[in-house]
Amino acid sequence: MLSSNIKGVANGFPLLIEVEKVVEKQVDFNEDFLRNLFVKIEWKALVEASRTIGYTELPENAESSMLDSDEFLRKFHHALVELHLEEGALVCPESGRKFPVNKGIPNMLLHEDEV
Amino acid sequence: MTSRPELQAPPEIFYNDGEARKYTSSSRIIEIQAKLSERALELLALPSDDVPKILLDIGCGSGLSGETLTDNGHQWIGLDISQSMLDVALEREVEGDLVLSDMGQGLGLRPGVIDGAISISAVQWLCNADKSSHEPRIRLKAFFGSLYRCLARGARAVLQVYPENLAQRELILGFAMRAGFSGGVVVDYPHSTKSRKEYLVLTCGPPSLSSAAPRGKGEDGESWSDEDSSVDEDNQSICVSDRHRPRKKQKLNKKMKGREWVLRKKEQMRRKGNAVPTDTKYTARKRKARF
């Protein structure tokens, strides 16, 4: 969901992910929440992101009709909320700027000259 | 006022390890934060359909305000500039996703994904220039601009602020309006210096009926004490942003106090044992116009 906002970068999304460590957390499953979120998500970006962190079960393309299948929702839920990048970095696709991730917190602070 | 933390040091330095721990272990602050975020959530007026929303907590600190969001069943993303505060938040195992970022540099979120934003006592930090490169106006503009972009249409943002003075409040509000928000300031307990709280209630998009500023608490001046949390809905009134406030309002407030008030005061003085003239038909009588 994050995008890079360095000056001069037109399309700072999606951020690429460099993985060092991924953790899984159990989160309660809520169907309505996922339905609402589905329209806001750029599916390709999510598929790509979950592939880089090693979860390959998401289908390449998704439509809103697929939201009726429980299996699909489970996968969506797992990729979206249960997988956390613990250590690593987010990389801006255009400028190549790295945002380090420590203990699950991405550091999005910019230097003075980048504002 | 020297007790304002904004004047002492930049936020990422002021909230160091010690201060962050102190802040989070004080039961008083926990209670205030919980109350403020409860109220902010109320002002957000999210549709009550039990669907968890994605909310933004700007200046989440150690996640005290986020806990209220979790309790109400929402997912939240917390932004803060202080690493120490976020470390404490991690220790407390808060539910939200945390991001270390500076709101003055823009929020860096995809457009339209957030269902609502709250911010407890954070935005006034933007008005300070802590580095030579900081220019409060540019930072405020970046903040409100990016906030407007990442909110969904019709979504609200409730920012609780402690403006230092009138000019600062105008400044914050002005930039919010310029970014395209509509809304105004809601003041809770305006007659109390201590429990007075200001909330900027902003709505994405043009003004509409639903975006009218909600009522502030305790504006009638009777029930503003800290203990009195049982203020009922009738005791609230609207405080619109300054430029819409009717000029005549102040005059109305200066109305004479009336016979009832005088009699009550006299009774009080009598009970104290003071010499008080007896009540007659002339007491607190209105003078003729041509006196």
GROMACS .gro file of C-alpha atoms in nm:
model
  406
    1MET     CA    1   0.000   0.000   0.000
    2LEU     CA    2   0.294   0.229   0.053
    3SER     CA    3   0.438   0.426  -0.231
    4SER     CA    4   0.750   0.628  -0.258
    5ASN     CA    5   0.711   1.002  -0.252
    6ILE     CA    6   1.049   1.133  -0.342
    7LYS     CA    7   1.030   1.446  -0.546
    8GLY     CA    8   1.035   1.386  -0.919
    9VAL     CA    9   0.921   1.029  -0.896
   10ALA     CA   10   0.596   1.006  -1.086
   11ASN     CA   11   0.496   0.652  -1.015
   12GLY     CA   12   0.636   0.533  -0.687
   13PHE     CA   13   0.426   0.222  -0.681
   14PRO     CA   14   0.458  -0.066  -0.634
   15LEU     CA   15   0.757  -0.075  -0.409
   16LEU     CA   16   0.978  -0.373  -0.470
   17ILE     CA   17   1.059  -0.588  -0.174
   18GLU     CA   18   1.394  -0.716  -0.061
   19VAL     CA   19   1.347  -0.997   0.180
   20GLU     CA   20   1.562  -1.097   0.469
   21LYS     CA   21   1.306  -1.238   0.704
   22VAL     CA   22   0.933  -1.294   0.686
   23VAL     CA   23   0.712  -1.384   0.977
   24GLU     CA   24   0.361  -1.519   0.978
   25LYS     CA   25   0.108  -1.393   1.225
   26GLN     CA   26  -0.232  -1.542   1.284
   27VAL     CA   27  -0.498  -1.282   1.222
   28ASP     CA   28  -0.872  -1.330   1.254
   29PHE     CA   29  -1.045  -1.383   0.924
   30ASN     CA   30  -1.305  -1.127   0.828
   31GLU     CA   31  -1.487  -1.165   0.499
   32ASP     CA   32  -1.645  -0.819   0.478
   33PHE     CA   33  -1.316  -0.648   0.539
   34LEU     CA   34  -1.155  -0.838   0.252
   35ARG     CA   35  -1.442  -0.763   0.016
   36ASN     CA   36  -1.411  -0.393   0.087
   37LEU     CA   37  -1.040  -0.399   0.047
   38PHE     CA   38  -1.040  -0.594  -0.277
   39VAL     CA   39  -1.148  -0.296  -0.489
   40LYS     CA   40  -0.871  -0.082  -0.350
   41ILE     CA   41  -0.591  -0.325  -0.409
   42GLU     CA   42  -0.390  -0.340  -0.723
   43TRP     CA   43  -0.399  -0.711  -0.770
   44LYS     CA   44  -0.084  -0.742  -0.980
   45ALA     CA   45   0.119  -0.561  -0.719
   46LEU     CA   46  -0.006  -0.789  -0.447
   47VAL     CA   47   0.066  -1.103  -0.647
   48GLU     CA   48   0.414  -0.983  -0.723
   49ALA     CA   49   0.479  -0.880  -0.365
   50SER     CA   50   0.363  -1.210  -0.224
   51ARG     CA   51   0.577  -1.398  -0.479
   52THR     CA   52   0.888  -1.213  -0.368
   53ILE     CA   53   0.826  -1.307  -0.010
   54GLY     CA   54   0.769  -1.665  -0.108
   55TYR     CA   55   0.396  -1.717  -0.126
   56THR     CA   56   0.301  -1.834  -0.472
   57GLU     CA   57  -0.054  -1.958  -0.439
   58LEU     CA   58  -0.233  -1.643  -0.548
   59PRO     CA   59  -0.383  -1.665  -0.898
   60GLU     CA   60  -0.241  -1.439  -1.167
   61ASN     CA   61  -0.566  -1.257  -1.231
   62ALA     CA   62  -0.857  -1.193  -1.003
   63GLU     CA   63  -1.211  -1.072  -1.052
   64SER     CA   64  -1.470  -0.967  -0.804
   65SER     CA   65  -1.671  -1.281  -0.879
   66MET     CA   66  -1.392  -1.484  -0.724
   67LEU     CA   67  -1.469  -1.328  -0.389
   68ASP     CA   68  -1.745  -1.581  -0.346
   69SER     CA   69  -1.511  -1.871  -0.318
   70ASP     CA   70  -1.394  -1.935   0.034
   71GLU     CA   71  -1.066  -2.083  -0.077
   72PHE     CA   72  -0.973  -1.772  -0.269
   73LEU     CA   73  -1.061  -1.549   0.023
   74ARG     CA   74  -0.842  -1.754   0.256
   75LYS     CA   75  -0.545  -1.717   0.024
   76PHE     CA   76  -0.610  -1.347  -0.019
   77HIS     CA   77  -0.634  -1.305   0.355
   78HIS     CA   78  -0.312  -1.496   0.416
   79ALA     CA   79  -0.113  -1.297   0.162
   80LEU     CA   80  -0.253  -0.964   0.266
   81VAL     CA   81  -0.263  -0.960   0.642
   82GLU     CA   82  -0.081  -1.261   0.780
   83LEU     CA   83   0.251  -1.228   0.603
   84HIS     CA   84   0.476  -0.961   0.747
   85LEU     CA   85   0.812  -0.845   0.623
   86GLU     CA   86   1.022  -0.841   0.936
   87GLU     CA   87   1.366  -0.748   0.806
   88GLY     CA   88   1.460  -0.626   0.460
   89ALA     CA   89   1.398  -0.324   0.247
   90LEU     CA   90   1.146  -0.161   0.020
   91VAL     CA   91   1.291  -0.033  -0.304
   92CYS     CA   92   1.145   0.245  -0.510
   93PRO     CA   93   1.094   0.111  -0.866
   94GLU     CA   94   1.198   0.437  -1.030
   95SER     CA   95   1.470   0.597  -0.827
   96GLY     CA   96   1.608   0.281  -0.671
   97ARG     CA   97   1.597   0.443  -0.330
   98LYS     CA   98   1.594   0.186  -0.050
   99PHE     CA   99   1.373   0.214   0.253
  100PRO     CA  100   1.505  -0.024   0.517
  101VAL     CA  101   1.262  -0.234   0.719
  102ASN     CA  102   1.357  -0.309   1.077
  103LYS     CA  103   1.151  -0.518   1.314
  104GLY     CA  104   0.858  -0.485   1.078
  105ILE     CA  105   0.870  -0.106   1.064
  106PRO     CA  106   0.958   0.046   0.727
  107ASN     CA  107   1.165   0.359   0.758
  108MET     CA  108   1.017   0.604   0.510
  109LEU     CA  109   1.211   0.907   0.629
  110LEU     CA  110   1.361   1.106   0.346
  111HIS     CA  111   1.681   1.304   0.350
  112GLU     CA  112   1.664   1.676   0.328
  113ASP     CA  113   1.765   1.690  -0.035
  114GLU     CA  114   1.494   1.446  -0.139
  115VAL     CA  115   1.200   1.643  -0.012
  116MET     CA  116   0.429   2.827   2.786
  117THR     CA  117   0.745   2.630   2.837
  118SER     CA  118   0.559   2.309   2.904
  119ARG     CA  119   0.490   2.263   2.536
  120PRO     CA  120   0.709   1.980   2.411
  121GLU     CA  121   0.717   2.131   2.061
  122LEU     CA  122   0.927   2.417   2.188
  123GLN     CA  123   1.186   2.199   2.355
  124ALA     CA  124   1.314   1.976   2.079
  125PRO     CA  125   1.217   1.819   1.746
  126PRO     CA  126   0.982   1.522   1.788
  127GLU     CA  127   1.228   1.255   1.686
  128ILE     CA  128   1.468   1.382   1.949
  129PHE     CA  129   1.223   1.483   2.220
  130TYR     CA  130   1.061   1.141   2.226
  131ASN     CA  131   1.377   0.948   2.298
  132ASP     CA  132   1.386   0.611   2.473
  133GLY     CA  133   1.334   0.755   2.818
  134GLU     CA  134   1.062   0.995   2.723
  135ALA     CA  135   0.881   0.732   2.517
  136ARG     CA  136   0.878   0.491   2.810
  137LYS     CA  137   0.770   0.762   3.051
  138TYR     CA  138   0.493   0.868   2.817
  139THR     CA  139   0.353   0.520   2.784
  140SER     CA  140   0.379   0.418   3.149
  141SER     CA  141   0.192   0.720   3.281
  142SER     CA  142  -0.160   0.611   3.359
  143ARG     CA  143  -0.277   0.969   3.330
  144ILE     CA  144  -0.154   1.002   2.974
  145ILE     CA  145  -0.294   0.662   2.884
  146GLU     CA  146  -0.634   0.768   3.009
  147ILE     CA  147  -0.625   1.103   2.826
  148GLN     CA  148  -0.511   0.941   2.504
  149ALA     CA  149  -0.780   0.678   2.526
  150LYS     CA  150  -1.043   0.943   2.586
  151LEU     CA  151  -0.920   1.162   2.303
  152SER     CA  152  -0.908   0.880   2.054
  153GLU     CA  153  -1.248   0.758   2.164
  154ARG     CA  154  -1.384   1.103   2.093
  155ALA     CA  155  -1.195   1.130   1.765
  156LEU     CA  156  -1.340   0.800   1.652
  157GLU     CA  157  -1.684   0.926   1.744
  158LEU     CA  158  -1.627   1.238   1.535
  159LEU     CA  159  -1.510   1.025   1.242
  160ALA     CA  160  -1.869   0.902   1.220
  161LEU     CA  161  -1.785   0.582   1.038
  162PRO     CA  162  -2.082   0.388   0.907
  163SER     CA  163  -2.182   0.140   1.173
  164ASP     CA  164  -2.200  -0.174   0.962
  165ASP     CA  165  -1.940  -0.368   1.161
  166VAL     CA  166  -1.705  -0.391   0.866
  167PRO     CA  167  -1.348  -0.324   0.975
  168LYS     CA  168  -1.208  -0.013   0.812
  169ILE     CA  169  -0.853   0.083   0.732
  170LEU     CA  170  -0.776   0.385   0.942
  171LEU     CA  171  -0.469   0.597   0.962
  172ASP     CA  172  -0.320   0.707   1.291
  173ILE     CA  173  -0.091   1.002   1.225
  174GLY     CA  174   0.159   1.046   1.502
  175CYS     CA  175   0.061   0.714   1.655
  176GLY     CA  176   0.349   0.718   1.904
  177SER     CA  177   0.346   0.406   2.114
  178GLY     CA  178   0.009   0.302   1.983
  179LEU     CA  179  -0.202   0.424   2.274
  180SER     CA  180  -0.458   0.577   2.040
  181GLY     CA  181  -0.440   0.280   1.809
  182GLU     CA  182  -0.554   0.053   2.087
  183THR     CA  183  -0.889   0.227   2.086
  184LEU     CA  184  -0.914   0.164   1.712
  185THR     CA  185  -0.834  -0.204   1.762
  186ASP     CA  186  -1.091  -0.228   2.038
  187ASN     CA  187  -1.349  -0.100   1.795
  188GLY     CA  188  -1.248  -0.363   1.545
  189HIS     CA  189  -1.064  -0.159   1.285
  190GLN     CA  190  -0.736  -0.218   1.108
  191TRP     CA  191  -0.497   0.072   1.133
  192ILE     CA  192  -0.169   0.200   0.999
  193GLY     CA  193   0.034   0.407   1.240
  194LEU     CA  194   0.281   0.672   1.130
  195ASP     CA  195   0.533   0.830   1.362
  196ILE     CA  196   0.867   1.000   1.333
  197SER     CA  197   1.011   0.875   1.660
  198GLN     CA  198   1.186   0.538   1.645
  199SER     CA  199   1.180   0.509   2.023
  200MET     CA  200   0.804   0.551   2.038
  201LEU     CA  201   0.758   0.285   1.771
  202ASP     CA  202   0.991   0.052   1.961
  203VAL     CA  203   0.770   0.086   2.265
  204ALA     CA  204   0.469   0.020   2.042
  205LEU     CA  205   0.636  -0.300   1.923
  206GLU     CA  206   0.699  -0.407   2.280
  207ARG     CA  207   0.336  -0.348   2.364
  208GLU     CA  208   0.244  -0.568   2.067
  209VAL     CA  209  -0.008  -0.333   1.912
  210GLU     CA  210  -0.219  -0.467   1.628
  211GLY     CA  211  -0.158  -0.196   1.370
  212ASP     CA  212   0.109  -0.173   1.104
  213LEU     CA  213   0.374   0.079   1.198
  214VAL     CA  214   0.566   0.303   0.963
  215LEU     CA  215   0.850   0.536   1.051
  216SER     CA  216   0.783   0.851   0.854
  217ASP     CA  217   0.764   1.225   0.874
  218MET     CA  218   0.419   1.366   0.807
  219GLY     CA  219   0.573   1.690   0.687
  220GLN     CA  220   0.724   1.503   0.393
  221GLY     CA  221   0.392   1.369   0.279
  222LEU     CA  222   0.230   1.044   0.378
  223GLY     CA  223   0.332   0.821   0.089
  224LEU     CA  224   0.020   0.612   0.064
  225ARG     CA  225  -0.170   0.506  -0.243
  226PRO     CA  226  -0.460   0.733  -0.337
  227GLY     CA  227  -0.801   0.659  -0.198
  228VAL     CA  228  -0.723   0.355   0.014
  229ILE     CA  229  -0.780   0.496   0.362
  230ASP     CA  230  -1.130   0.502   0.513
  231GLY     CA  231  -1.053   0.759   0.778
  232ALA     CA  232  -0.770   0.920   0.967
  233ILE     CA  233  -0.722   1.026   1.324
  234SER     CA  234  -0.435   1.212   1.480
  235ILE     CA  235  -0.400   1.281   1.848
  236SER     CA  236  -0.192   1.581   1.951
  237ALA     CA  237   0.043   1.568   1.657
  238VAL     CA  238  -0.029   1.823   1.387
  239GLN     CA  239   0.088   2.121   1.591
  240TRP     CA  240   0.441   1.979   1.562
  241LEU     CA  241   0.430   2.071   1.193
  242CYS     CA  242   0.421   2.439   1.277
  243ASN     CA  243   0.774   2.429   1.410
  244ALA     CA  244   1.079   2.454   1.193
  245ASP     CA  245   1.321   2.219   1.361
  246LYS     CA  246   1.576   2.204   1.085
  247SER     CA  247   1.705   2.473   0.859
  248SER     CA  248   1.539   2.299   0.568
  249HIS     CA  249   1.201   2.300   0.738
  250GLU     CA  250   0.943   2.551   0.628
  251PRO     CA  251   0.619   2.502   0.822
  252ARG     CA  252   0.402   2.621   0.534
  253ILE     CA  253   0.550   2.378   0.286
  254ARG     CA  254   0.533   2.095   0.537
  255LEU     CA  255   0.169   2.166   0.622
  256LYS     CA  256   0.087   2.180   0.254
  257ALA     CA  257   0.260   1.850   0.187
  258PHE     CA  258   0.086   1.690   0.481
  259PHE     CA  259  -0.267   1.799   0.400
  260GLY     CA  260  -0.218   1.743   0.029
  261SER     CA  261  -0.105   1.385   0.072
  262LEU     CA  262  -0.370   1.323   0.337
  263TYR     CA  263  -0.638   1.439   0.096
  264ARG     CA  264  -0.505   1.212  -0.176
  265CYS     CA  265  -0.489   0.897   0.031
  266LEU     CA  266  -0.836   0.931   0.181
  267ALA     CA  267  -1.134   0.780   0.003
  268ARG     CA  268  -1.402   1.022  -0.118
  269GLY     CA  269  -1.626   1.128   0.164
  270ALA     CA  270  -1.388   0.992   0.425
  271ARG     CA  271  -1.318   1.200   0.730
  272ALA     CA  272  -1.005   1.295   0.911
  273VAL     CA  273  -1.021   1.401   1.274
  274LEU     CA  274  -0.709   1.574   1.397
  275GLN     CA  275  -0.689   1.666   1.761
  276VAL     CA  276  -0.452   1.961   1.796
  277TYR     CA  277  -0.313   2.190   2.061
  278PRO     CA  278  -0.254   2.509   1.866
  279GLU     CA  279  -0.028   2.749   2.046
  280ASN     CA  280  -0.232   3.053   1.953
  281LEU     CA  281  -0.502   3.176   1.722
  282ALA     CA  282  -0.263   3.241   1.436
  283GLN     CA  283  -0.138   2.885   1.446
  284ARG     CA  284  -0.487   2.746   1.438
  285GLU     CA  285  -0.575   2.968   1.143
  286LEU     CA  286  -0.261   2.852   0.967
  287ILE     CA  287  -0.342   2.483   1.010
  288LEU     CA  288  -0.703   2.530   0.915
  289GLY     CA  289  -0.611   2.745   0.615
  290PHE     CA  290  -0.387   2.478   0.469
  291ALA     CA  291  -0.649   2.212   0.530
  292MET     CA  292  -0.902   2.418   0.336
  293ARG     CA  293  -0.655   2.484   0.058
  294ALA     CA  294  -0.593   2.112   0.019
  295GLY     CA  295  -0.963   2.072  -0.061
  296PHE     CA  296  -1.100   1.958   0.271
  297SER     CA  297  -1.423   2.092   0.406
  298GLY     CA  298  -1.512   2.099   0.771
  299GLY     CA  299  -1.414   2.299   1.072
  300VAL     CA  300  -1.301   2.302   1.429
  301VAL     CA  301  -1.496   2.129   1.700
  302VAL     CA  302  -1.411   2.252   2.046
  303ASP     CA  303  -1.486   2.039   2.348
  304TYR     CA  304  -1.518   2.219   2.682
  305PRO     CA  305  -1.432   2.565   2.544
  306HIS     CA  306  -1.468   2.731   2.884
  307SER     CA  307  -1.204   2.527   3.053
  308THR     CA  308  -0.837   2.598   3.004
  309LYS     CA  309  -0.735   2.251   3.109
  310SER     CA  310  -0.979   2.016   2.948
  311ARG     CA  311  -1.036   2.231   2.640
  312LYS     CA  312  -0.976   2.016   2.334
  313GLU     CA  313  -0.980   2.116   1.973
  314TYR     CA  314  -1.054   1.878   1.692
  315LEU     CA  315  -1.020   1.956   1.325
  316VAL     CA  316  -1.292   1.759   1.156
  317LEU     CA  317  -1.217   1.744   0.787
  318THR     CA  318  -1.411   1.578   0.512
  319CYS     CA  319  -1.280   1.493   0.170
  320GLY     CA  320  -1.469   1.667  -0.104
  321PRO     CA  321  -1.707   1.963  -0.122
  322PRO     CA  322  -1.917   2.067   0.175
  323SER     CA  323  -2.242   1.880   0.214
  324LEU     CA  324  -2.496   1.812   0.483
  325SER     CA  325  -2.303   1.516   0.609
  326SER     CA  326  -1.986   1.719   0.639
  327ALA     CA  327  -2.131   1.979   0.874
  328ALA     CA  328  -1.913   2.014   1.179
  329PRO     CA  329  -2.042   1.804   1.467
  330ARG     CA  330  -2.111   1.951   1.804
  331GLY     CA  331  -1.849   2.013   2.069
  332LYS     CA  332  -1.889   1.886   2.418
  333GLY     CA  333  -1.979   2.102   2.715
  334GLU     CA  334  -2.013   2.435   2.538
  335ASP     CA  335  -2.282   2.557   2.776
  336GLY     CA  336  -2.016   2.597   3.036
  337GLU     CA  337  -2.185   2.396   3.304
  338SER     CA  338  -2.040   2.052   3.286
  339TRP     CA  339  -1.682   2.097   3.184
  340SER     CA  340  -1.505   1.956   3.484
  341ASP     CA  341  -1.264   1.670   3.423
  342GLU     CA  342  -1.461   1.424   3.628
  343ASP     CA  343  -1.785   1.497   3.454
  344SER     CA  344  -1.780   1.265   3.157
  345SER     CA  345  -2.154   1.210   3.160
  346VAL     CA  346  -2.225   1.510   2.940
  347ASP     CA  347  -2.542   1.439   2.754
  348GLU     CA  348  -2.593   1.522   2.391
  349ASP     CA  349  -2.813   1.824   2.467
  350ASN     CA  350  -2.525   2.000   2.631
  351GLN     CA  351  -2.334   2.039   2.308
  352SER     CA  352  -2.330   2.309   2.049
  353ILE     CA  353  -2.165   2.383   1.721
  354CYS     CA  354  -1.846   2.575   1.680
  355VAL     CA  355  -1.785   2.644   1.314
  356SER     CA  356  -1.447   2.740   1.180
  357ASP     CA  357  -1.360   3.096   1.256
  358ARG     CA  358  -1.439   3.259   0.928
  359HIS     CA  359  -1.801   3.146   0.941
  360ARG     CA  360  -1.868   3.253   1.296
  361PRO     CA  361  -2.147   3.509   1.320
  362ARG     CA  362  -2.028   3.842   1.454
  363LYS     CA  363  -2.331   3.897   1.672
  364LYS     CA  364  -2.273   3.597   1.889
  365GLN     CA  365  -2.054   3.780   2.135
  366LYS     CA  366  -2.305   4.052   2.195
  367LEU     CA  367  -2.572   3.799   2.281
  368ASN     CA  368  -2.351   3.647   2.546
  369LYS     CA  369  -2.316   3.981   2.723
  370LYS     CA  370  -2.685   3.999   2.805
  371MET     CA  371  -2.781   4.125   3.149
  372LYS     CA  372  -2.803   3.870   3.420
  373GLY     CA  373  -3.159   3.936   3.535
  374ARG     CA  374  -3.355   3.938   3.860
  375GLU     CA  375  -3.325   3.570   3.927
  376TRP     CA  376  -2.949   3.588   3.922
  377VAL     CA  377  -2.940   3.889   4.153
  378LEU     CA  378  -3.170   3.719   4.403
  379ARG     CA  379  -2.957   3.409   4.402
  380LYS     CA  380  -2.643   3.613   4.461
  381LYS     CA  381  -2.806   3.803   4.743
  382GLU     CA  382  -2.913   3.480   4.904
  383GLN     CA  383  -2.555   3.355   4.879
  384MET     CA  384  -2.423   3.669   5.047
  385ARG     CA  385  -2.681   3.639   5.322
  386ARG     CA  386  -2.572   3.285   5.392
  387LYS     CA  387  -2.217   3.409   5.422
  388GLY     CA  388  -2.336   3.650   5.686
  389ASN     CA  389  -2.290   3.972   5.488
  390ALA     CA  390  -2.523   4.269   5.529
  391VAL     CA  391  -2.757   4.251   5.230
  392PRO     CA  392  -3.052   4.484   5.157
  393THR     CA  393  -3.390   4.314   5.169
  394ASP     CA  394  -3.549   4.200   4.848
  395THR     CA  395  -3.817   4.440   4.726
  396LYS     CA  396  -4.008   4.496   4.408
  397TYR     CA  397  -3.727   4.736   4.308
  398THR     CA  398  -3.459   4.470   4.323
  399ALA     CA  399  -3.291   4.425   3.985
  400ARG     CA  400  -3.565   4.625   3.823
  401LYS     CA  401  -3.487   4.754   3.477
  402ARG     CA  402  -3.424   5.127   3.449
  403LYS     CA  403  -3.630   5.338   3.219
  404ALA     CA  404  -3.474   5.411   2.884
  405ARG     CA  405  -3.442   5.784   2.965
  406PHE     CA  406  -3.270   5.773   3.297
   0.00000   0.00000   0.00000
